[in-house]
């Protein structure tokens, strides 16, 4: 572990990756209810690409039990620093490609009073810092549904640059919508 110096450093201490306001930690059984609420939340689903359907508590518990550490996906719970058991969302670095030095980042925050307080920004910056400094990735990228203005602002605030538009890439609400491609390069 290293010493924490503002937001410029990201440290790893056993199972924790520290940001300024948040801690990224491994998924635990106690997170099952929050994860279930996130996946079944229609407002959250509307803002994300991919398919989704209702998930039962039993299926969510089985999914969580099957999760294993692998070299291509880092799934973390976002917890408030003062209360590590208080799970407020997830941040995932997936499709990690060590040869090419790339990874795809996703973030989901639960609804309510945790939004708008900088936790999401801190979580993305912390994961990107970890990806660059510890995993030695060169590029982290995100794909954002075109009407998800909150995510666009979040990733731009974190230094991501828009690379392009993937036309009619996502089917939502009976129509095709564009997906925006963003990335940040380790300079």
JSON list of C-alpha atoms in Angstrom, two decimals:
[
{"chain": "A", "resi": 1, "resn": "UNK", "atom": "CA", "xyz": [0.00, 0.00, 0.00]},
{"chain": "A", "resi": 2, "resn": "UNK", "atom": "CA", "xyz": [1.04, 3.61, -0.58]},
{"chain": "A", "resi": 3, "resn": "UNK", "atom": "CA", "xyz": [0.25, 6.85, 1.18]},
{"chain": "A", "resi": 4, "resn": "UNK", "atom": "CA", "xyz": [-2.76, 8.83, 0.02]},
{"chain": "A", "resi": 5, "resn": "UNK", "atom": "CA", "xyz": [-1.99, 12.31, -1.30]},
{"chain": "A", "resi": 6, "resn": "UNK", "atom": "CA", "xyz": [-5.22, 13.98, -2.37]},
{"chain": "A", "resi": 7, "resn": "UNK", "atom": "CA", "xyz": [-6.91, 12.66, -5.51]},
{"chain": "A", "resi": 8, "resn": "UNK", "atom": "CA", "xyz": [-3.56, 12.23, -7.26]},
{"chain": "A", "resi": 9, "resn": "UNK", "atom": "CA", "xyz": [-2.90, 8.91, -5.55]},
{"chain": "A", "resi": 10, "resn": "UNK", "atom": "CA", "xyz": [-4.97, 5.80, -5.51]},
{"chain": "A", "resi": 11, "resn": "UNK", "atom": "CA", "xyz": [-4.03, 3.25, -2.91]},
{"chain": "A", "resi": 12, "resn": "UNK", "atom": "CA", "xyz": [-4.87, -0.36, -2.51]},
{"chain": "A", "resi": 13, "resn": "UNK", "atom": "CA", "xyz": [-5.06, -1.73, 1.00]},
{"chain": "A", "resi": 14, "resn": "UNK", "atom": "CA", "xyz": [-5.94, -5.42, 1.12]},
{"chain": "A", "resi": 15, "resn": "UNK", "atom": "CA", "xyz": [-9.41, -5.55, -0.43]},
{"chain": "A", "resi": 16, "resn": "UNK", "atom": "CA", "xyz": [-9.94, -1.77, -0.70]},
{"chain": "A", "resi": 17, "resn": "UNK", "atom": "CA", "xyz": [-9.11, 0.86, -3.30]},
{"chain": "A", "resi": 18, "resn": "UNK", "atom": "CA", "xyz": [-9.41, 4.33, -1.75]},
{"chain": "A", "resi": 19, "resn": "UNK", "atom": "CA", "xyz": [-10.62, 7.50, -3.41]},
{"chain": "A", "resi": 20, "resn": "UNK", "atom": "CA", "xyz": [-11.22, 10.86, -1.75]},
{"chain": "A", "resi": 21, "resn": "UNK", "atom": "CA", "xyz": [-14.85, 10.21, -0.72]},
{"chain": "A", "resi": 22, "resn": "UNK", "atom": "CA", "xyz": [-15.36, 6.56, -1.58]},
{"chain": "A", "resi": 23, "resn": "UNK", "atom": "CA", "xyz": [-13.81, 3.15, -1.25]},
{"chain": "A", "resi": 24, "resn": "UNK", "atom": "CA", "xyz": [-13.99, 0.51, -3.96]},
{"chain": "A", "resi": 25, "resn": "UNK", "atom": "CA", "xyz": [-14.28, -2.93, -2.44]},
{"chain": "A", "resi": 26, "resn": "UNK", "atom": "CA", "xyz": [-15.16, -6.48, -3.37]},
{"chain": "A", "resi": 27, "resn": "UNK", "atom": "CA", "xyz": [-18.78, -7.59, -3.65]},
{"chain": "A", "resi": 28, "resn": "UNK", "atom": "CA", "xyz": [-20.06, -9.20, -0.45]},
{"chain": "A", "resi": 29, "resn": "UNK", "atom": "CA", "xyz": [-23.20, -11.17, 0.37]},
{"chain": "A", "resi": 30, "resn": "UNK", "atom": "CA", "xyz": [-24.52, -8.14, 2.28]},
{"chain": "A", "resi": 31, "resn": "UNK", "atom": "CA", "xyz": [-24.58, -6.22, -1.04]},
{"chain": "A", "resi": 32, "resn": "UNK", "atom": "CA", "xyz": [-27.14, -8.55, -2.59]},
{"chain": "A", "resi": 33, "resn": "UNK", "atom": "CA", "xyz": [-30.17, -6.35, -1.79]},
{"chain": "A", "resi": 34, "resn": "UNK", "atom": "CA", "xyz": [-28.55, -3.20, -3.21]},
{"chain": "A", "resi": 35, "resn": "UNK", "atom": "CA", "xyz": [-27.43, -5.10, -6.33]},
{"chain": "A", "resi": 36, "resn": "UNK", "atom": "CA", "xyz": [-30.93, -6.52, -6.78]},
{"chain": "A", "resi": 37, "resn": "UNK", "atom": "CA", "xyz": [-32.47, -3.06, -6.43]},
{"chain": "A", "resi": 38, "resn": "UNK", "atom": "CA", "xyz": [-30.02, -1.64, -9.00]},
{"chain": "A", "resi": 39, "resn": "UNK", "atom": "CA", "xyz": [-30.70, -4.30, -11.61]},
{"chain": "A", "resi": 40, "resn": "UNK", "atom": "CA", "xyz": [-34.48, -4.12, -11.13]},
{"chain": "A", "resi": 41, "resn": "UNK", "atom": "CA", "xyz": [-34.68, -0.31, -11.09]},
{"chain": "A", "resi": 42, "resn": "UNK", "atom": "CA", "xyz": [-36.48, 0.80, -14.29]},
{"chain": "A", "resi": 43, "resn": "UNK", "atom": "CA", "xyz": [-34.96, 4.31, -14.18]},
{"chain": "A", "resi": 44, "resn": "UNK", "atom": "CA", "xyz": [-31.44, 2.89, -14.05]},
{"chain": "A", "resi": 45, "resn": "UNK", "atom": "CA", "xyz": [-32.18, 0.31, -16.77]},
{"chain": "A", "resi": 46, "resn": "UNK", "atom": "CA", "xyz": [-33.54, 3.02, -19.08]},
{"chain": "A", "resi": 47, "resn": "UNK", "atom": "CA", "xyz": [-30.17, 4.80, -19.01]},
{"chain": "A", "resi": 48, "resn": "UNK", "atom": "CA", "xyz": [-28.00, 1.76, -19.77]},
{"chain": "A", "resi": 49, "resn": "UNK", "atom": "CA", "xyz": [-27.30, -0.23, -22.90]},
{"chain": "A", "resi": 50, "resn": "UNK", "atom": "CA", "xyz": [-27.81, -3.95, -23.17]},
{"chain": "A", "resi": 51, "resn": "UNK", "atom": "CA", "xyz": [-30.71, -6.16, -22.28]},
{"chain": "A", "resi": 52, "resn": "UNK", "atom": "CA", "xyz": [-32.31, -6.53, -18.93]},
{"chain": "A", "resi": 53, "resn": "UNK", "atom": "CA", "xyz": [-35.24, -8.31, -17.39]},
{"chain": "A", "resi": 54, "resn": "UNK", "atom": "CA", "xyz": [-36.62, -8.73, -13.88]},
{"chain": "A", "resi": 55, "resn": "UNK", "atom": "CA", "xyz": [-34.25, -10.63, -11.58]},
{"chain": "A", "resi": 56, "resn": "UNK", "atom": "CA", "xyz": [-35.47, -12.55, -8.53]},
{"chain": "A", "resi": 57, "resn": "UNK", "atom": "CA", "xyz": [-33.74, -12.44, -5.15]},
{"chain": "A", "resi": 58, "resn": "UNK", "atom": "CA", "xyz": [-32.85, -16.11, -5.55]},
{"chain": "A", "resi": 59, "resn": "UNK", "atom": "CA", "xyz": [-31.29, -15.59, -8.99]},
{"chain": "A", "resi": 60, "resn": "UNK", "atom": "CA", "xyz": [-29.36, -12.54, -7.77]},
{"chain": "A", "resi": 61, "resn": "UNK", "atom": "CA", "xyz": [-27.99, -14.50, -4.81]},
{"chain": "A", "resi": 62, "resn": "UNK", "atom": "CA", "xyz": [-26.92, -17.37, -7.11]},
{"chain": "A", "resi": 63, "resn": "UNK", "atom": "CA", "xyz": [-25.23, -14.89, -9.49]},
{"chain": "A", "resi": 64, "resn": "UNK", "atom": "CA", "xyz": [-23.31, -13.31, -6.62]},
{"chain": "A", "resi": 65, "resn": "UNK", "atom": "CA", "xyz": [-22.18, -16.72, -5.35]},
{"chain": "A", "resi": 66, "resn": "UNK", "atom": "CA", "xyz": [-20.83, -17.64, -8.82]},
{"chain": "A", "resi": 67, "resn": "UNK", "atom": "CA", "xyz": [-18.63, -14.55, -9.12]},
{"chain": "A", "resi": 68, "resn": "UNK", "atom": "CA", "xyz": [-14.95, -15.36, -9.23]},
{"chain": "A", "resi": 69, "resn": "UNK", "atom": "CA", "xyz": [-11.84, -13.28, -9.65]},
{"chain": "A", "resi": 70, "resn": "UNK", "atom": "CA", "xyz": [-10.69, -13.22, -13.25]},
{"chain": "A", "resi": 71, "resn": "UNK", "atom": "CA", "xyz": [-8.16, -11.22, -15.24]},
{"chain": "A", "resi": 72, "resn": "UNK", "atom": "CA", "xyz": [-10.68, -9.61, -17.58]},
{"chain": "A", "resi": 73, "resn": "UNK", "atom": "CA", "xyz": [-13.20, -8.10, -15.14]},
{"chain": "A", "resi": 74, "resn": "UNK", "atom": "CA", "xyz": [-12.85, -6.13, -11.92]},
{"chain": "A", "resi": 75, "resn": "UNK", "atom": "CA", "xyz": [-16.23, -5.65, -10.21]},
{"chain": "A", "resi": 76, "resn": "UNK", "atom": "CA", "xyz": [-16.30, -3.30, -7.24]},
{"chain": "A", "resi": 77, "resn": "UNK", "atom": "CA", "xyz": [-18.86, -1.98, -4.82]},
{"chain": "A", "resi": 78, "resn": "UNK", "atom": "CA", "xyz": [-18.76, 1.77, -4.31]},
{"chain": "A", "resi": 79, "resn": "UNK", "atom": "CA", "xyz": [-18.97, 2.47, -0.58]},
{"chain": "A", "resi": 80, "resn": "UNK", "atom": "CA", "xyz": [-18.84, 5.74, 1.30]},
{"chain": "A", "resi": 81, "resn": "UNK", "atom": "CA", "xyz": [-15.46, 6.05, 3.01]},
{"chain": "A", "resi": 82, "resn": "UNK", "atom": "CA", "xyz": [-16.94, 6.58, 6.50]},
{"chain": "A", "resi": 83, "resn": "UNK", "atom": "CA", "xyz": [-19.16, 3.49, 6.21]},
{"chain": "A", "resi": 84, "resn": "UNK", "atom": "CA", "xyz": [-17.68, 0.63, 4.18]},
{"chain": "A", "resi": 85, "resn": "UNK", "atom": "CA", "xyz": [-20.86, -1.44, 4.54]},
{"chain": "A", "resi": 86, "resn": "UNK", "atom": "CA", "xyz": [-22.94, 1.34, 2.93]},
{"chain": "A", "resi": 87, "resn": "UNK", "atom": "CA", "xyz": [-22.98, 0.18, -0.72]},
{"chain": "A", "resi": 88, "resn": "UNK", "atom": "CA", "xyz": [-24.14, 3.00, -3.00]},
{"chain": "A", "resi": 89, "resn": "UNK", "atom": "CA", "xyz": [-23.38, 1.52, -6.41]},
{"chain": "A", "resi": 90, "resn": "UNK", "atom": "CA", "xyz": [-21.02, -0.47, -8.56]},
{"chain": "A", "resi": 91, "resn": "UNK", "atom": "CA", "xyz": [-18.14, 0.33, -10.85]},
{"chain": "A", "resi": 92, "resn": "UNK", "atom": "CA", "xyz": [-16.86, -2.32, -13.20]},
{"chain": "A", "resi": 93, "resn": "UNK", "atom": "CA", "xyz": [-13.72, -2.40, -15.27]},
{"chain": "A", "resi": 94, "resn": "UNK", "atom": "CA", "xyz": [-14.43, -5.09, -17.84]},
{"chain": "A", "resi": 95, "resn": "UNK", "atom": "CA", "xyz": [-13.05, -6.39, -21.10]},
{"chain": "A", "resi": 96, "resn": "UNK", "atom": "CA", "xyz": [-9.56, -5.86, -19.65]},
{"chain": "A", "resi": 97, "resn": "UNK", "atom": "CA", "xyz": [-7.07, -6.52, -22.42]},
{"chain": "A", "resi": 98, "resn": "UNK", "atom": "CA", "xyz": [-3.54, -6.62, -21.00]},
{"chain": "A", "resi": 99, "resn": "UNK", "atom": "CA", "xyz": [-1.88, -6.95, -24.41]},
{"chain": "A", "resi": 100, "resn": "UNK", "atom": "CA", "xyz": [-3.47, -3.80, -25.80]},
{"chain": "A", "resi": 101, "resn": "UNK", "atom": "CA", "xyz": [-3.77, -2.03, -22.43]},
{"chain": "A", "resi": 102, "resn": "UNK", "atom": "CA", "xyz": [-7.50, -1.34, -22.59]},
{"chain": "A", "resi": 103, "resn": "UNK", "atom": "CA", "xyz": [-10.55, -1.74, -20.38]},
{"chain": "A", "resi": 104, "resn": "UNK", "atom": "CA", "xyz": [-14.23, -0.80, -20.50]},
{"chain": "A", "resi": 105, "resn": "UNK", "atom": "CA", "xyz": [-15.70, 1.05, -17.50]},
{"chain": "A", "resi": 106, "resn": "UNK", "atom": "CA", "xyz": [-19.33, 0.93, -16.31]},
{"chain": "A", "resi": 107, "resn": "UNK", "atom": "CA", "xyz": [-20.89, 2.65, -13.30]},
{"chain": "A", "resi": 108, "resn": "UNK", "atom": "CA", "xyz": [-24.29, 2.31, -11.65]},
{"chain": "A", "resi": 109, "resn": "UNK", "atom": "CA", "xyz": [-25.38, 4.39, -8.67]},
{"chain": "A", "resi": 110, "resn": "UNK", "atom": "CA", "xyz": [-28.46, 3.70, -6.62]},
{"chain": "A", "resi": 111, "resn": "UNK", "atom": "CA", "xyz": [-31.29, 6.23, -6.67]},
{"chain": "A", "resi": 112, "resn": "UNK", "atom": "CA", "xyz": [-31.72, 8.69, -3.84]},
{"chain": "A", "resi": 113, "resn": "UNK", "atom": "CA", "xyz": [-29.63, 11.00, -1.76]},
{"chain": "A", "resi": 114, "resn": "UNK", "atom": "CA", "xyz": [-26.21, 9.61, -2.84]},
{"chain": "A", "resi": 115, "resn": "UNK", "atom": "CA", "xyz": [-26.41, 11.24, -6.26]},
{"chain": "A", "resi": 116, "resn": "UNK", "atom": "CA", "xyz": [-25.01, 14.69, -6.91]},
{"chain": "A", "resi": 117, "resn": "UNK", "atom": "CA", "xyz": [-22.46, 14.49, -4.09]},
{"chain": "A", "resi": 118, "resn": "UNK", "atom": "CA", "xyz": [-19.38, 13.63, -6.14]},
{"chain": "A", "resi": 119, "resn": "UNK", "atom": "CA", "xyz": [-19.33, 9.92, -5.26]},
{"chain": "A", "resi": 120, "resn": "UNK", "atom": "CA", "xyz": [-19.72, 8.82, -8.89]},
{"chain": "A", "resi": 121, "resn": "UNK", "atom": "CA", "xyz": [-16.97, 11.17, -10.07]},
{"chain": "A", "resi": 122, "resn": "UNK", "atom": "CA", "xyz": [-14.67, 9.93, -7.33]},
{"chain": "A", "resi": 123, "resn": "UNK", "atom": "CA", "xyz": [-15.48, 6.29, -8.15]},
{"chain": "A", "resi": 124, "resn": "UNK", "atom": "CA", "xyz": [-14.70, 6.71, -11.87]},
{"chain": "A", "resi": 125, "resn": "UNK", "atom": "CA", "xyz": [-11.50, 8.68, -11.20]},
{"chain": "A", "resi": 126, "resn": "UNK", "atom": "CA", "xyz": [-10.39, 6.12, -8.60]},
{"chain": "A", "resi": 127, "resn": "UNK", "atom": "CA", "xyz": [-11.01, 3.16, -10.91]},
{"chain": "A", "resi": 128, "resn": "UNK", "atom": "CA", "xyz": [-9.23, 4.88, -13.82]},
{"chain": "A", "resi": 129, "resn": "UNK", "atom": "CA", "xyz": [-6.26, 5.74, -11.59]},
{"chain": "A", "resi": 130, "resn": "UNK", "atom": "CA", "xyz": [-6.12, 2.10, -10.45]},
{"chain": "A", "resi": 131, "resn": "UNK", "atom": "CA", "xyz": [-6.37, 0.89, -14.07]},
{"chain": "A", "resi": 132, "resn": "UNK", "atom": "CA", "xyz": [-3.48, 3.13, -15.14]},
{"chain": "A", "resi": 133, "resn": "UNK", "atom": "CA", "xyz": [-1.20, 2.81, -12.11]},
{"chain": "A", "resi": 134, "resn": "UNK", "atom": "CA", "xyz": [-1.75, -0.78, -10.97]},
{"chain": "A", "resi": 135, "resn": "UNK", "atom": "CA", "xyz": [-3.02, -2.63, -14.04]},
{"chain": "A", "resi": 136, "resn": "UNK", "atom": "CA", "xyz": [-0.81, -0.61, -16.40]},
{"chain": "A", "resi": 137, "resn": "UNK", "atom": "CA", "xyz": [-3.64, -0.01, -18.86]},
{"chain": "A", "resi": 138, "resn": "UNK", "atom": "CA", "xyz": [-3.19, 2.70, -21.47]},
{"chain": "A", "resi": 139, "resn": "UNK", "atom": "CA", "xyz": [-6.83, 3.42, -22.38]},
{"chain": "A", "resi": 140, "resn": "UNK", "atom": "CA", "xyz": [-10.09, 3.15, -20.47]},
{"chain": "A", "resi": 141, "resn": "UNK", "atom": "CA", "xyz": [-13.26, 3.56, -22.50]},
{"chain": "A", "resi": 142, "resn": "UNK", "atom": "CA", "xyz": [-16.99, 3.93, -21.88]},
{"chain": "A", "resi": 143, "resn": "UNK", "atom": "CA", "xyz": [-20.06, 3.64, -24.07]},
{"chain": "A", "resi": 144, "resn": "UNK", "atom": "CA", "xyz": [-22.96, 5.86, -23.01]},
{"chain": "A", "resi": 145, "resn": "UNK", "atom": "CA", "xyz": [-26.50, 5.86, -24.33]},
{"chain": "A", "resi": 146, "resn": "UNK", "atom": "CA", "xyz": [-26.92, 9.19, -26.14]},
{"chain": "A", "resi": 147, "resn": "UNK", "atom": "CA", "xyz": [-29.69, 10.62, -23.97]},
{"chain": "A", "resi": 148, "resn": "UNK", "atom": "CA", "xyz": [-27.93, 9.82, -20.67]},
{"chain": "A", "resi": 149, "resn": "UNK", "atom": "CA", "xyz": [-26.78, 13.41, -20.06]},
{"chain": "A", "resi": 150, "resn": "UNK", "atom": "CA", "xyz": [-25.81, 12.69, -16.44]},
{"chain": "A", "resi": 151, "resn": "UNK", "atom": "CA", "xyz": [-23.30, 10.01, -17.50]},
{"chain": "A", "resi": 152, "resn": "UNK", "atom": "CA", "xyz": [-21.97, 12.18, -20.34]},
{"chain": "A", "resi": 153, "resn": "UNK", "atom": "CA", "xyz": [-21.25, 15.00, -17.86]},
{"chain": "A", "resi": 154, "resn": "UNK", "atom": "CA", "xyz": [-19.77, 12.54, -15.34]},
{"chain": "A", "resi": 155, "resn": "UNK", "atom": "CA", "xyz": [-17.29, 11.03, -17.78]},
{"chain": "A", "resi": 156, "resn": "UNK", "atom": "CA", "xyz": [-16.36, 14.41, -19.28]},
{"chain": "A", "resi": 157, "resn": "UNK", "atom": "CA", "xyz": [-15.74, 15.74, -15.73]},
{"chain": "A", "resi": 158, "resn": "UNK", "atom": "CA", "xyz": [-13.40, 12.77, -15.23]},
{"chain": "A", "resi": 159, "resn": "UNK", "atom": "CA", "xyz": [-11.34, 13.69, -18.31]},
{"chain": "A", "resi": 160, "resn": "UNK", "atom": "CA", "xyz": [-12.87, 11.32, -20.86]},
{"chain": "A", "resi": 161, "resn": "UNK", "atom": "CA", "xyz": [-13.09, 12.62, -24.42]},
{"chain": "A", "resi": 162, "resn": "UNK", "atom": "CA", "xyz": [-15.81, 11.83, -26.90]},
{"chain": "A", "resi": 163, "resn": "UNK", "atom": "CA", "xyz": [-14.47, 9.68, -29.73]},
{"chain": "A", "resi": 164, "resn": "UNK", "atom": "CA", "xyz": [-17.56, 9.12, -31.80]},
{"chain": "A", "resi": 165, "resn": "UNK", "atom": "CA", "xyz": [-21.13, 8.00, -32.19]},
{"chain": "A", "resi": 166, "resn": "UNK", "atom": "CA", "xyz": [-22.24, 4.41, -32.66]},
{"chain": "A", "resi": 167, "resn": "UNK", "atom": "CA", "xyz": [-25.41, 4.98, -34.66]},
{"chain": "A", "resi": 168, "resn": "UNK", "atom": "CA", "xyz": [-28.64, 3.16, -33.73]},
{"chain": "A", "resi": 169, "resn": "UNK", "atom": "CA", "xyz": [-26.65, 0.81, -31.48]},
{"chain": "A", "resi": 170, "resn": "UNK", "atom": "CA", "xyz": [-29.13, 0.39, -28.60]},
{"chain": "A", "resi": 171, "resn": "UNK", "atom": "CA", "xyz": [-32.80, -0.56, -28.75]},
{"chain": "A", "resi": 172, "resn": "UNK", "atom": "CA", "xyz": [-34.79, 1.16, -25.97]},
{"chain": "A", "resi": 173, "resn": "UNK", "atom": "CA", "xyz": [-38.43, 2.06, -25.61]},
{"chain": "A", "resi": 174, "resn": "UNK", "atom": "CA", "xyz": [-39.41, 0.76, -29.03]},
{"chain": "A", "resi": 175, "resn": "UNK", "atom": "CA", "xyz": [-36.73, 2.65, -30.95]},
{"chain": "A", "resi": 176, "resn": "UNK", "atom": "CA", "xyz": [-33.05, 2.56, -31.81]},
{"chain": "A", "resi": 177, "resn": "UNK", "atom": "CA", "xyz": [-30.83, 5.19, -30.18]},
{"chain": "A", "resi": 178, "resn": "UNK", "atom": "CA", "xyz": [-27.21, 6.15, -30.59]},
{"chain": "A", "resi": 179, "resn": "UNK", "atom": "CA", "xyz": [-24.44, 5.22, -28.19]},
{"chain": "A", "resi": 180, "resn": "UNK", "atom": "CA", "xyz": [-21.60, 7.65, -27.53]},
{"chain": "A", "resi": 181, "resn": "UNK", "atom": "CA", "xyz": [-18.04, 6.37, -27.32]},
{"chain": "A", "resi": 182, "resn": "UNK", "atom": "CA", "xyz": [-15.73, 8.01, -24.75]},
{"chain": "A", "resi": 183, "resn": "UNK", "atom": "CA", "xyz": [-12.18, 7.25, -23.65]},
{"chain": "A", "resi": 184, "resn": "UNK", "atom": "CA", "xyz": [-9.32, 8.49, -21.53]},
{"chain": "A", "resi": 185, "resn": "UNK", "atom": "CA", "xyz": [-5.68, 7.81, -22.33]},
{"chain": "A", "resi": 186, "resn": "UNK", "atom": "CA", "xyz": [-2.91, 7.42, -19.76]},
{"chain": "A", "resi": 187, "resn": "UNK", "atom": "CA", "xyz": [-0.57, 10.30, -20.62]}
]
